[in-house]
Tab-separated table of C-alpha atoms and ligand atoms in Angstrom:
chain	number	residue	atom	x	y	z
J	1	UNK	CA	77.251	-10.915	16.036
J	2	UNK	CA	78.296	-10.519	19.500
J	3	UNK	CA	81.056	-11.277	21.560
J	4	UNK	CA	79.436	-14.197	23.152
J	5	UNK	CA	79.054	-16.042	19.722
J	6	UNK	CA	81.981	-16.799	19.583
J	7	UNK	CA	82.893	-17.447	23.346
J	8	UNK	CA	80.121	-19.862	23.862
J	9	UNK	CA	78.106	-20.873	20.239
J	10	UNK	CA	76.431	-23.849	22.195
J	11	UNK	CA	74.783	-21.636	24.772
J	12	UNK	CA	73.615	-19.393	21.879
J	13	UNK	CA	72.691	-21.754	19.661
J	14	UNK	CA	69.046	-20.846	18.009
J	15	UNK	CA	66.412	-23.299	16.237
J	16	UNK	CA	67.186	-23.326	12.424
J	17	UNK	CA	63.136	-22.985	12.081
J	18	UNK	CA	62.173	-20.510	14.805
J	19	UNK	CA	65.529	-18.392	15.194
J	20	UNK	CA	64.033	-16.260	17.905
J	21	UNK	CA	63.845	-19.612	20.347
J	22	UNK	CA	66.868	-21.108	21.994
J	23	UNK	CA	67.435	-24.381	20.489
J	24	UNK	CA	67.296	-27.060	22.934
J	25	UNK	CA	68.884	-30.057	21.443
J	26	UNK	CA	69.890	-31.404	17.636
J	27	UNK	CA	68.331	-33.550	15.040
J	28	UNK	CA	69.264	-37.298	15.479
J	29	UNK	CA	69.256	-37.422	11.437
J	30	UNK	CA	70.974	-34.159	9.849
J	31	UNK	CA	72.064	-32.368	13.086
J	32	UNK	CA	70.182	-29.245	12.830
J	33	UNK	CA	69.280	-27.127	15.811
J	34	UNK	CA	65.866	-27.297	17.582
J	35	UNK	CA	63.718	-25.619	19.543
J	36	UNK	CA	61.465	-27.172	22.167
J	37	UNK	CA	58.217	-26.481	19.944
J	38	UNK	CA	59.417	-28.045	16.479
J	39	UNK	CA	61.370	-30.673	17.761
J	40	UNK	CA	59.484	-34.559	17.517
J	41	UNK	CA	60.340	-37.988	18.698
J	42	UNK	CA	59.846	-40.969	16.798
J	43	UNK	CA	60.665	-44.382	18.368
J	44	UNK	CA	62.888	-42.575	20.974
J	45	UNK	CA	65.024	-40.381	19.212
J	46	UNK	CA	64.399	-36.602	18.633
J	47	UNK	CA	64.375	-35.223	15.259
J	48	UNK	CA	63.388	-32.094	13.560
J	49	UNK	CA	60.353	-31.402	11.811
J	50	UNK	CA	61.240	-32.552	7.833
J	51	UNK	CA	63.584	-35.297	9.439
J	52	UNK	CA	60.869	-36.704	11.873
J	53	UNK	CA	58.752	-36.867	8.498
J	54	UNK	CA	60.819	-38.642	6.058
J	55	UNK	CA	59.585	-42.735	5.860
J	56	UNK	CA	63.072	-43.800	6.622
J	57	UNK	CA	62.764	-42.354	10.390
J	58	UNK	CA	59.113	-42.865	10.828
J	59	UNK	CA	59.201	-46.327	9.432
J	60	UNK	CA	56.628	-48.325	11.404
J	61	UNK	CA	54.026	-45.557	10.815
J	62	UNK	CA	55.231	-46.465	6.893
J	63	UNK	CA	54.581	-50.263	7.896
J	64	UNK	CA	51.108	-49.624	9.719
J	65	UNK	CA	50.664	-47.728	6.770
J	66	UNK	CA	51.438	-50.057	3.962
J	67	UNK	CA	49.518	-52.467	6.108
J	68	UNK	CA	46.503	-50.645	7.083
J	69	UNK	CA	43.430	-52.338	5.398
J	70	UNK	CA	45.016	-54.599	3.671
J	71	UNK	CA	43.805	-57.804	3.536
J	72	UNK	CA	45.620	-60.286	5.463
J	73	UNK	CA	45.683	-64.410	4.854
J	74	UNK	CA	42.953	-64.651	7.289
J	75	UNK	CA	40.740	-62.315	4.826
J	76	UNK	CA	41.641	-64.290	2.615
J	77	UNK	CA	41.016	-67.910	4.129
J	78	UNK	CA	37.484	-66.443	4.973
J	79	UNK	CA	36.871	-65.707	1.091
J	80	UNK	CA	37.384	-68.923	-0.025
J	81	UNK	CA	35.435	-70.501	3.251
J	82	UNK	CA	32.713	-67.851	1.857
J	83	UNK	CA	32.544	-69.340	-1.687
J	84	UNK	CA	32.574	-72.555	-0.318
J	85	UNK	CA	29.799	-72.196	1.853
J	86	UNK	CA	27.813	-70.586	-1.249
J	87	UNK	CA	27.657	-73.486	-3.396
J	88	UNK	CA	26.980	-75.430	-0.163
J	89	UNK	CA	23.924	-73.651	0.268
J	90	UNK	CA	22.949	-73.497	-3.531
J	91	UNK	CA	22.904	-77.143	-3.581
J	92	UNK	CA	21.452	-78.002	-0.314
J	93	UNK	CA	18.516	-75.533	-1.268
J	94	UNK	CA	18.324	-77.417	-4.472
J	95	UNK	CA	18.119	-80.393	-3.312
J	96	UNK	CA	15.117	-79.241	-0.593
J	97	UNK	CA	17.317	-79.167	2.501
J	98	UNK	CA	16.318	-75.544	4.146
J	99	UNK	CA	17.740	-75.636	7.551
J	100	UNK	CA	21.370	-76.440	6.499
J	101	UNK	CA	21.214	-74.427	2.990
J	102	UNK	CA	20.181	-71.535	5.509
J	103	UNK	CA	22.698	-71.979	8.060
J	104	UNK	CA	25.417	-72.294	5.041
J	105	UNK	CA	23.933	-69.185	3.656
J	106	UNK	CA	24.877	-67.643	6.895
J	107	UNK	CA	28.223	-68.769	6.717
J	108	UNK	CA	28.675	-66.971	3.479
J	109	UNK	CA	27.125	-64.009	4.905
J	110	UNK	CA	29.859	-63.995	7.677
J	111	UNK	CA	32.798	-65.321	5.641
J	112	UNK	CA	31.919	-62.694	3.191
J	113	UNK	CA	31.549	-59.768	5.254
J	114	UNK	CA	35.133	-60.774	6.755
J	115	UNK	CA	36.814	-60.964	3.341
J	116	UNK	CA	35.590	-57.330	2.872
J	117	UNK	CA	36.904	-56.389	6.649
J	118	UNK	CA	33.669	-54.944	6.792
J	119	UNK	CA	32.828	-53.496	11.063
J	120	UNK	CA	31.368	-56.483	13.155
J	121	UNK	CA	32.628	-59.539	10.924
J	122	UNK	CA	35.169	-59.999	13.055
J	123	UNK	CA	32.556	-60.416	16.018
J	124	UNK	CA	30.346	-62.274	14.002
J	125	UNK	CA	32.654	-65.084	13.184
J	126	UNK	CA	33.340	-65.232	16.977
J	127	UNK	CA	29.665	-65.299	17.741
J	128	UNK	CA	28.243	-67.683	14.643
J	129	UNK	CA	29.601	-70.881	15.585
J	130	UNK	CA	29.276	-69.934	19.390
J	131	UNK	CA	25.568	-69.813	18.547
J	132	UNK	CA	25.777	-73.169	16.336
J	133	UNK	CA	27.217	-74.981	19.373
J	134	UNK	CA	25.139	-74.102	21.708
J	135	UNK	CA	22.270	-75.081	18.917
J	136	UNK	CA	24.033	-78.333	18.177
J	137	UNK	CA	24.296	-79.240	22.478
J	138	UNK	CA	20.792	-78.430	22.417
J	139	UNK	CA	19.680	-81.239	19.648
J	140	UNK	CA	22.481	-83.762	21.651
J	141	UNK	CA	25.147	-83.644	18.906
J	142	UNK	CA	28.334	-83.481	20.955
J	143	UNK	CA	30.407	-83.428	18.431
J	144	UNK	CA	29.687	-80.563	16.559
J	145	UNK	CA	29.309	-78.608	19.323
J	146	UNK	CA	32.541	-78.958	20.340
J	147	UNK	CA	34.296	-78.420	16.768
J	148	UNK	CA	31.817	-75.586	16.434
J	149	UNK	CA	33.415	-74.170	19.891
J	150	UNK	CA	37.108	-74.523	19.131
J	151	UNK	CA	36.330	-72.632	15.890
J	152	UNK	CA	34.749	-69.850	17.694
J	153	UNK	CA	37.928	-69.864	20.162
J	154	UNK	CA	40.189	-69.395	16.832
J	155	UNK	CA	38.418	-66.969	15.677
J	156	UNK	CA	38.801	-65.251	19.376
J	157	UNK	CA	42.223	-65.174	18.616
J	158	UNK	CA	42.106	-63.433	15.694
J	159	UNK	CA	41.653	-60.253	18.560
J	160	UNK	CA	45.159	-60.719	19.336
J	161	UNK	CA	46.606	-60.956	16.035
J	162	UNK	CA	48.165	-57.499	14.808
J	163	UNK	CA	48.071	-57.884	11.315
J	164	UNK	CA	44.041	-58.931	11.438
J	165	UNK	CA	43.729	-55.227	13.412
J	166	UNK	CA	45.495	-53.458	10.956
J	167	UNK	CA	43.281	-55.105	7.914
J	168	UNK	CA	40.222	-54.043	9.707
J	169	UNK	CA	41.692	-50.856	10.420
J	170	UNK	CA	41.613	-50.930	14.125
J	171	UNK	CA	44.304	-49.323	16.517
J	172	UNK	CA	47.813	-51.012	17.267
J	173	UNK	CA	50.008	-49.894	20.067
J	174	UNK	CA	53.498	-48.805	18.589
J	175	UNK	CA	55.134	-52.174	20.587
J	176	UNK	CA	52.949	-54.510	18.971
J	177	UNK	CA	53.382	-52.889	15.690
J	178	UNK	CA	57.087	-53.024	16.280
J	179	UNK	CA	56.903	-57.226	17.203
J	180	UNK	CA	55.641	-57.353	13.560
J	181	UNK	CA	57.565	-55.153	11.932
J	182	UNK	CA	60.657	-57.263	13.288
J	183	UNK	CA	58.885	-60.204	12.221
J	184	UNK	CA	58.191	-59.312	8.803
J	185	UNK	CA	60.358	-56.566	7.892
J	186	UNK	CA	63.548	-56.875	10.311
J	187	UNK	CA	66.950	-58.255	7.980
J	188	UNK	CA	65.017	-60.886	6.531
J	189	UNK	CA	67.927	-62.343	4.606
J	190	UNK	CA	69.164	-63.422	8.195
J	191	UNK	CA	66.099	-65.943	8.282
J	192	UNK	CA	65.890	-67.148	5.497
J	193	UNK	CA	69.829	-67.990	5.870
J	194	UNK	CA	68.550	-70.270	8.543
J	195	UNK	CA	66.231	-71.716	7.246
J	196	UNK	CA	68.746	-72.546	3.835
J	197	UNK	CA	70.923	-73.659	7.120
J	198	UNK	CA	68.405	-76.667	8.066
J	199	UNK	CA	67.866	-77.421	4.643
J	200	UNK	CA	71.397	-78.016	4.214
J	201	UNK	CA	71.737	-80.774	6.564
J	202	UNK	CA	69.215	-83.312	4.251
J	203	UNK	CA	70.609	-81.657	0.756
J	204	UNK	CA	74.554	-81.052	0.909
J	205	UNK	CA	74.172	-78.207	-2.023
J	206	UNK	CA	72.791	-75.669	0.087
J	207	UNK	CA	75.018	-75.482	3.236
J	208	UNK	CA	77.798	-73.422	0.760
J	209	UNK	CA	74.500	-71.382	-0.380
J	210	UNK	CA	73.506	-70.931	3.821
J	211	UNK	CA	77.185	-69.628	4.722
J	212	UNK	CA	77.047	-67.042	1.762
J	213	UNK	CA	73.778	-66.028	2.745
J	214	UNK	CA	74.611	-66.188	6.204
J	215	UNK	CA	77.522	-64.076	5.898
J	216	UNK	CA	75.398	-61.362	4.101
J	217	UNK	CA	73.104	-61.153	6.344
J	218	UNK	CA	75.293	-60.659	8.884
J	219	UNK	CA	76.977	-57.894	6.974
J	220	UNK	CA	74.069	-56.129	6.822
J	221	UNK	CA	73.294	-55.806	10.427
J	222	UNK	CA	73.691	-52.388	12.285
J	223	UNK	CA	71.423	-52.052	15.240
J	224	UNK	CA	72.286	-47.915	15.007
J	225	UNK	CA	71.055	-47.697	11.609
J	226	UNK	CA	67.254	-45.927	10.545
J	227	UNK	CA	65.428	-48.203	10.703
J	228	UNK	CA	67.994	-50.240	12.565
J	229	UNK	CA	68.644	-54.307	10.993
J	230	UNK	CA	68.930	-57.098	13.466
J	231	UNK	CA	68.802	-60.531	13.437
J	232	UNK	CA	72.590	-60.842	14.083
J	233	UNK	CA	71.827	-64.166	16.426
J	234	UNK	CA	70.110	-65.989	13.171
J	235	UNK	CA	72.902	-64.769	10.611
J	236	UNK	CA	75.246	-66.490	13.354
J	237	UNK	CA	72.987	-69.559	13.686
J	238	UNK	CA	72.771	-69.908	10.137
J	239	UNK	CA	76.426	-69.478	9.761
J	240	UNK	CA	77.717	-72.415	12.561
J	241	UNK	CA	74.705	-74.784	11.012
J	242	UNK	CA	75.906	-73.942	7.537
J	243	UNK	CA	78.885	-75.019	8.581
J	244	UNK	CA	78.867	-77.503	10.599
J	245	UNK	CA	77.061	-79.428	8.004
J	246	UNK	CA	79.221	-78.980	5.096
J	247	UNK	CA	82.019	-80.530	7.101
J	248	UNK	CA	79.287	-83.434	8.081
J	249	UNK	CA	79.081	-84.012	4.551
J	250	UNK	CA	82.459	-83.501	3.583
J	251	UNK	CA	82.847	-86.695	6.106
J	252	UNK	CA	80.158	-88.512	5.075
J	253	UNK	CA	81.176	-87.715	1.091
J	254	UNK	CA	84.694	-87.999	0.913
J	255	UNK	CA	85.158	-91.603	1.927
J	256	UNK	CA	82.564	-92.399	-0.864
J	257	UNK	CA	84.070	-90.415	-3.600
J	258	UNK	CA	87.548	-91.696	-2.860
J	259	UNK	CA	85.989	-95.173	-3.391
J	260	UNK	CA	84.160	-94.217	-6.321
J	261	UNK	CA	87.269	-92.466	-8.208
J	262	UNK	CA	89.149	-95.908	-7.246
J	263	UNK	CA	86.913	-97.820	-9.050
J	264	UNK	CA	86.716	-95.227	-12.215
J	265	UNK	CA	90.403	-94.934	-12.491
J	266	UNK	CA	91.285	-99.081	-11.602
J	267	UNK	CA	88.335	-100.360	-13.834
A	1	LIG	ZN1	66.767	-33.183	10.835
A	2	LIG	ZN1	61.956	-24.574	16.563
Protein backbone atom coordinates (compact mmCIF):
# COMPACT_ATOMS: atom_id res chain seq x y z
CA UNK A 1 0.00 0.00 0.00
CA UNK A 2 1.35 3.34 -0.55
CA UNK A 3 0.99 6.60 0.73
CA UNK A 4 -1.09 7.79 -2.09
CA UNK A 5 -3.87 5.13 -1.35
CA UNK A 6 -4.94 6.64 1.05
CA UNK A 7 -4.46 10.39 0.00
CA UNK A 8 -6.28 9.99 -3.21
CA UNK A 9 -8.16 6.18 -3.58
CA UNK A 10 -10.17 7.65 -6.62
CA UNK A 11 -7.10 8.49 -8.65
CA UNK A 12 -5.77 4.99 -7.81
CA UNK A 13 -8.60 3.20 -8.20
CA UNK A 14 -7.88 -0.20 -10.38
CA UNK A 15 -10.47 -2.45 -12.46
CA UNK A 16 -11.77 -5.26 -10.11
CA UNK A 17 -11.13 -7.63 -13.36
CA UNK A 18 -7.84 -6.38 -14.79
CA UNK A 19 -6.07 -4.86 -11.55
CA UNK A 20 -3.05 -3.81 -13.53
CA UNK A 21 -5.42 -1.11 -15.60
CA UNK A 22 -6.64 2.11 -14.10
CA UNK A 23 -10.26 1.86 -13.74
CA UNK A 24 -12.00 4.44 -15.61
CA UNK A 25 -15.47 4.65 -14.31
CA UNK A 26 -18.04 2.27 -12.08
CA UNK A 27 -20.72 -0.21 -12.79
CA UNK A 28 -24.21 1.46 -13.11
CA UNK A 29 -25.60 -1.90 -11.34
CA UNK A 30 -23.21 -3.11 -8.36
CA UNK A 31 -20.61 -0.25 -8.42
CA UNK A 32 -17.55 -2.10 -9.16
CA UNK A 33 -14.52 -0.53 -10.74
CA UNK A 34 -13.76 -0.70 -14.51
CA UNK A 35 -11.33 -0.50 -16.82
CA UNK A 36 -11.73 0.93 -20.31
CA UNK A 37 -11.43 -2.71 -21.95
CA UNK A 38 -14.13 -4.66 -19.76
CA UNK A 39 -16.41 -2.03 -19.29
CA UNK A 40 -19.95 -2.30 -21.76
CA UNK A 41 -22.90 -0.12 -22.39
CA UNK A 42 -26.26 -1.29 -22.70
CA UNK A 43 -29.07 1.20 -23.54
CA UNK A 44 -26.79 4.08 -22.34
CA UNK A 45 -25.50 3.18 -19.18
CA UNK A 46 -22.05 1.53 -18.53
CA UNK A 47 -21.81 -1.62 -16.71
CA UNK A 48 -19.28 -4.23 -16.03
CA UNK A 49 -18.86 -7.36 -17.70
CA UNK A 50 -21.29 -10.00 -15.45
CA UNK A 51 -23.62 -6.87 -14.82
CA UNK A 52 -23.90 -5.87 -18.58
CA UNK A 53 -24.89 -9.71 -18.94
CA UNK A 54 -27.55 -10.33 -16.51
CA UNK A 55 -31.34 -10.20 -18.49
CA UNK A 56 -32.48 -7.58 -16.09
CA UNK A 57 -29.89 -4.90 -17.68
CA UNK A 58 -29.85 -6.24 -21.14
CA UNK A 59 -33.56 -6.59 -21.30
CA UNK A 60 -34.56 -5.77 -24.88
CA UNK A 61 -31.85 -8.17 -26.18
CA UNK A 62 -34.07 -10.66 -23.62
CA UNK A 63 -37.27 -9.29 -25.56
CA UNK A 64 -35.72 -9.63 -29.20
CA UNK A 65 -34.82 -12.75 -27.80
CA UNK A 66 -37.98 -14.20 -26.46
CA UNK A 67 -39.37 -12.82 -29.66
CA UNK A 68 -37.03 -13.91 -32.24
CA UNK A 69 -38.83 -16.47 -34.55
CA UNK A 70 -41.67 -16.62 -32.97
CA UNK A 71 -44.61 -16.62 -34.74
CA UNK A 72 -46.54 -13.55 -34.65
CA UNK A 73 -50.63 -13.10 -35.34
CA UNK A 74 -49.80 -12.36 -38.83
CA UNK A 75 -48.13 -16.05 -39.06
CA UNK A 76 -50.79 -17.02 -37.79
CA UNK A 77 -53.66 -15.25 -39.89
CA UNK A 78 -51.64 -16.62 -42.95
CA UNK A 79 -52.10 -20.35 -41.57
CA UNK A 80 -55.54 -20.31 -41.42
CA UNK A 81 -55.79 -18.18 -44.94
CA UNK A 82 -53.44 -21.29 -46.01
CA UNK A 83 -55.94 -24.02 -44.95
CA UNK A 84 -58.55 -22.13 -46.32
CA UNK A 85 -57.23 -21.77 -49.59
CA UNK A 86 -56.48 -25.72 -49.52
CA UNK A 87 -59.87 -26.95 -49.41
CA UNK A 88 -60.61 -24.14 -51.91
CA UNK A 89 -58.48 -25.70 -54.30
CA UNK A 90 -59.42 -29.40 -53.41
CA UNK A 91 -62.87 -28.65 -54.32
CA UNK A 92 -62.50 -26.44 -57.24
CA UNK A 93 -60.16 -29.25 -58.73
CA UNK A 94 -62.93 -31.61 -57.93
CA UNK A 95 -65.35 -30.08 -59.36
CA UNK A 96 -63.09 -29.55 -62.87
CA UNK A 97 -62.28 -25.88 -62.34
CA UNK A 98 -58.24 -25.81 -63.04
CA UNK A 99 -57.40 -22.22 -63.35
CA UNK A 100 -58.88 -21.12 -59.96
CA UNK A 101 -58.06 -24.59 -58.03
CA UNK A 102 -54.43 -23.64 -59.34
CA UNK A 103 -54.32 -20.15 -58.41
CA UNK A 104 -55.85 -21.26 -54.81
CA UNK A 105 -53.20 -23.85 -54.70
CA UNK A 106 -50.83 -21.01 -54.95
CA UNK A 107 -52.30 -19.25 -52.27
CA UNK A 108 -51.67 -22.14 -50.00
CA UNK A 109 -48.26 -22.38 -51.24
CA UNK A 110 -47.67 -18.70 -50.12
CA UNK A 111 -49.87 -18.65 -47.00
CA UNK A 112 -48.07 -21.72 -46.03
CA UNK A 113 -44.62 -20.83 -46.55
CA UNK A 114 -45.48 -17.57 -44.37
CA UNK A 115 -46.91 -19.55 -41.45
CA UNK A 116 -43.50 -21.37 -41.41
CA UNK A 117 -41.56 -17.76 -41.73
CA UNK A 118 -39.81 -19.57 -44.22
CA UNK A 119 -37.01 -16.73 -46.49
CA UNK A 120 -39.02 -15.04 -49.41
CA UNK A 121 -42.74 -15.59 -48.08
CA UNK A 122 -42.77 -12.44 -46.96
CA UNK A 123 -41.95 -11.16 -50.63
CA UNK A 124 -44.10 -13.54 -52.09
CA UNK A 125 -47.26 -12.45 -50.43
CA UNK A 126 -46.28 -8.89 -51.56
CA UNK A 127 -45.71 -10.07 -55.08
CA UNK A 128 -48.78 -12.84 -55.52
CA UNK A 129 -51.65 -10.65 -55.55
CA UNK A 130 -49.52 -7.84 -57.29
CA UNK A 131 -49.28 -10.42 -60.08
CA UNK A 132 -53.16 -11.42 -59.74
CA UNK A 133 -54.07 -7.75 -60.30
CA UNK A 134 -52.28 -7.02 -62.91
CA UNK A 135 -53.78 -10.57 -64.38
CA UNK A 136 -57.27 -9.58 -63.33
CA UNK A 137 -56.80 -5.64 -65.24
CA UNK A 138 -55.68 -7.62 -68.03
CA UNK A 139 -59.09 -9.87 -68.44
CA UNK A 140 -61.13 -6.23 -67.54
CA UNK A 141 -62.17 -7.23 -64.00
CA UNK A 142 -61.71 -3.97 -62.12
CA UNK A 143 -62.67 -5.06 -59.20
CA UNK A 144 -60.48 -7.63 -58.29
CA UNK A 145 -57.73 -5.94 -59.36
CA UNK A 146 -58.08 -3.40 -57.12
CA UNK A 147 -58.88 -5.64 -53.88
CA UNK A 148 -56.05 -7.79 -55.17
CA UNK A 149 -53.80 -4.41 -54.99
CA UNK A 150 -54.76 -3.14 -51.56
CA UNK A 151 -53.92 -6.66 -50.32
CA UNK A 152 -50.56 -6.56 -51.80
CA UNK A 153 -50.13 -2.91 -50.17
CA UNK A 154 -50.98 -4.68 -46.62
CA UNK A 155 -48.86 -7.07 -47.04
CA UNK A 156 -46.12 -4.16 -47.93
CA UNK A 157 -46.65 -3.12 -44.63
CA UNK A 158 -45.91 -6.01 -43.00
CA UNK A 159 -41.97 -4.55 -43.89
CA UNK A 160 -42.53 -2.05 -41.33
CA UNK A 161 -43.95 -4.04 -38.67
CA UNK A 162 -41.24 -5.07 -35.93
CA UNK A 163 -42.69 -7.96 -34.55
CA UNK A 164 -43.21 -9.62 -38.34
CA UNK A 165 -39.06 -8.95 -38.57
CA UNK A 166 -38.36 -10.53 -35.53
CA UNK A 167 -40.63 -13.81 -36.48
CA UNK A 168 -38.74 -14.07 -39.65
CA UNK A 169 -35.67 -13.45 -37.92
CA UNK A 170 -34.56 -10.37 -39.66
CA UNK A 171 -32.58 -7.39 -38.01
CA UNK A 172 -34.31 -4.64 -35.74
CA UNK A 173 -32.61 -1.45 -34.82
CA UNK A 174 -32.42 -1.19 -30.89
CA UNK A 175 -35.14 2.05 -31.20
CA UNK A 176 -37.62 0.13 -32.93
CA UNK A 177 -37.17 -2.77 -30.70
CA UNK A 178 -37.50 -0.40 -27.81
CA UNK A 179 -41.16 1.22 -29.41
CA UNK A 180 -42.29 -2.43 -28.90
CA UNK A 181 -40.93 -3.33 -25.98
CA UNK A 182 -42.82 -0.19 -24.44
CA UNK A 183 -45.74 -1.30 -26.22
CA UNK A 184 -45.90 -4.71 -25.07
CA UNK A 185 -43.83 -5.01 -22.13
CA UNK A 186 -43.70 -1.33 -20.53
CA UNK A 187 -46.10 -1.28 -16.90
CA UNK A 188 -48.83 -2.87 -18.57
CA UNK A 189 -51.12 -2.71 -15.56
CA UNK A 190 -51.14 1.15 -16.36
CA UNK A 191 -53.16 0.27 -19.66
CA UNK A 192 -55.15 -1.90 -18.89
CA UNK A 193 -56.25 0.56 -15.87
CA UNK A 194 -57.42 2.67 -18.73
CA UNK A 195 -58.95 0.75 -20.50
CA UNK A 196 -61.07 -0.67 -17.02
CA UNK A 197 -61.32 3.42 -16.88
CA UNK A 198 -63.59 3.63 -20.21
CA UNK A 199 -65.32 0.66 -19.33
CA UNK A 200 -66.39 2.19 -16.25
CA UNK A 201 -68.29 4.95 -17.68
CA UNK A 202 -71.14 2.32 -19.44
CA UNK A 203 -70.83 -0.29 -16.28
CA UNK A 204 -70.63 1.67 -12.80
CA UNK A 205 -68.83 -1.62 -11.13
CA UNK A 206 -65.62 -1.10 -12.63
CA UNK A 207 -64.69 2.60 -12.07
CA UNK A 208 -63.83 1.45 -8.07
CA UNK A 209 -61.91 -1.60 -9.90
CA UNK A 210 -60.06 1.32 -12.52
CA UNK A 211 -58.93 3.62 -9.43
CA UNK A 212 -57.41 0.49 -7.60
CA UNK A 213 -55.80 -0.54 -10.60
CA UNK A 214 -54.95 2.81 -11.46
CA UNK A 215 -53.36 3.53 -8.30
CA UNK A 216 -51.14 0.36 -8.66
CA UNK A 217 -50.00 1.05 -11.59
CA UNK A 218 -48.96 4.16 -10.71
CA UNK A 219 -47.13 2.78 -7.73
CA UNK A 220 -45.21 0.81 -9.74
CA UNK A 221 -43.69 3.37 -11.93
CA UNK A 222 -39.92 4.36 -11.58
CA UNK A 223 -38.43 5.64 -14.76
CA UNK A 224 -34.70 4.95 -12.90
CA UNK A 225 -35.43 1.44 -12.39
CA UNK A 226 -33.69 -1.74 -14.76
CA UNK A 227 -35.60 -2.01 -16.96
CA UNK A 228 -37.20 1.28 -16.08
CA UNK A 229 -41.60 1.20 -15.82
CA UNK A 230 -43.49 4.04 -17.36
CA UNK A 231 -46.72 4.72 -18.30
CA UNK A 232 -47.21 7.21 -15.40
CA UNK A 233 -49.53 9.54 -17.92
CA UNK A 234 -52.09 6.37 -18.39
CA UNK A 235 -52.04 5.34 -14.55
CA UNK A 236 -53.05 9.19 -14.17
CA UNK A 237 -55.60 9.03 -17.02
CA UNK A 238 -57.03 6.03 -15.71
CA UNK A 239 -57.13 7.43 -12.29
CA UNK A 240 -59.15 11.08 -13.15
CA UNK A 241 -61.56 8.81 -15.63
CA UNK A 242 -61.98 6.31 -12.84
CA UNK A 243 -62.98 8.90 -11.01
CA UNK A 244 -64.69 11.14 -12.53
CA UNK A 245 -67.13 8.50 -13.40
CA UNK A 246 -67.85 7.04 -10.14
CA UNK A 247 -68.98 10.45 -9.00
CA UNK A 248 -71.12 10.57 -12.51
CA UNK A 249 -72.76 7.63 -11.25
CA UNK A 250 -72.94 8.39 -7.79
CA UNK A 251 -75.20 11.41 -9.36
CA UNK A 252 -76.95 9.62 -11.66
CA UNK A 253 -77.56 6.60 -8.82
CA UNK A 254 -78.26 8.27 -5.78
CA UNK A 255 -81.39 10.16 -6.71
CA UNK A 256 -82.74 6.70 -7.90
CA UNK A 257 -81.89 4.72 -4.90
CA UNK A 258 -83.24 7.35 -2.55
CA UNK A 259 -86.52 6.91 -4.51
CA UNK A 260 -86.34 3.33 -4.54
CA UNK A 261 -85.62 2.90 -0.60
CA UNK A 262 -88.76 5.41 -0.25
CA UNK A 263 -90.89 3.22 -1.84
CA UNK A 264 -89.42 -0.11 0.03
CA UNK A 265 -89.62 1.42 3.40
CA UNK A 266 -93.35 3.53 2.75
CA UNK A 267 -94.94 0.48 0.89
ZN1 LIG B 1 -21.53 -4.59 -12.18
ZN1 LIG C 1 -11.09 -4.11 -16.76
Amino acid sequence: MSAADGLSPSLSARCATNPEEPATGTCSRCGTFFCGRCVQTVLGRTYCGPCAGRPEVNYLERFRQKLWGRRDGWGWLAGMAGALFAALAVFLLLEGQPVPGALCAVGTAVCGAFFLGLRGAREAVIATPLVLALGSAVQGQTEAAVGLAFLSLAALSLRFDTRNQLFFRRPVSEERLLRLWHVRENNPLARQALSVALGGLLLPLLAPLALLLGAWALKRVDPTAVPPIGRRGQALAALVLGGASLVLWALVLWPRLGLFLARFTGG
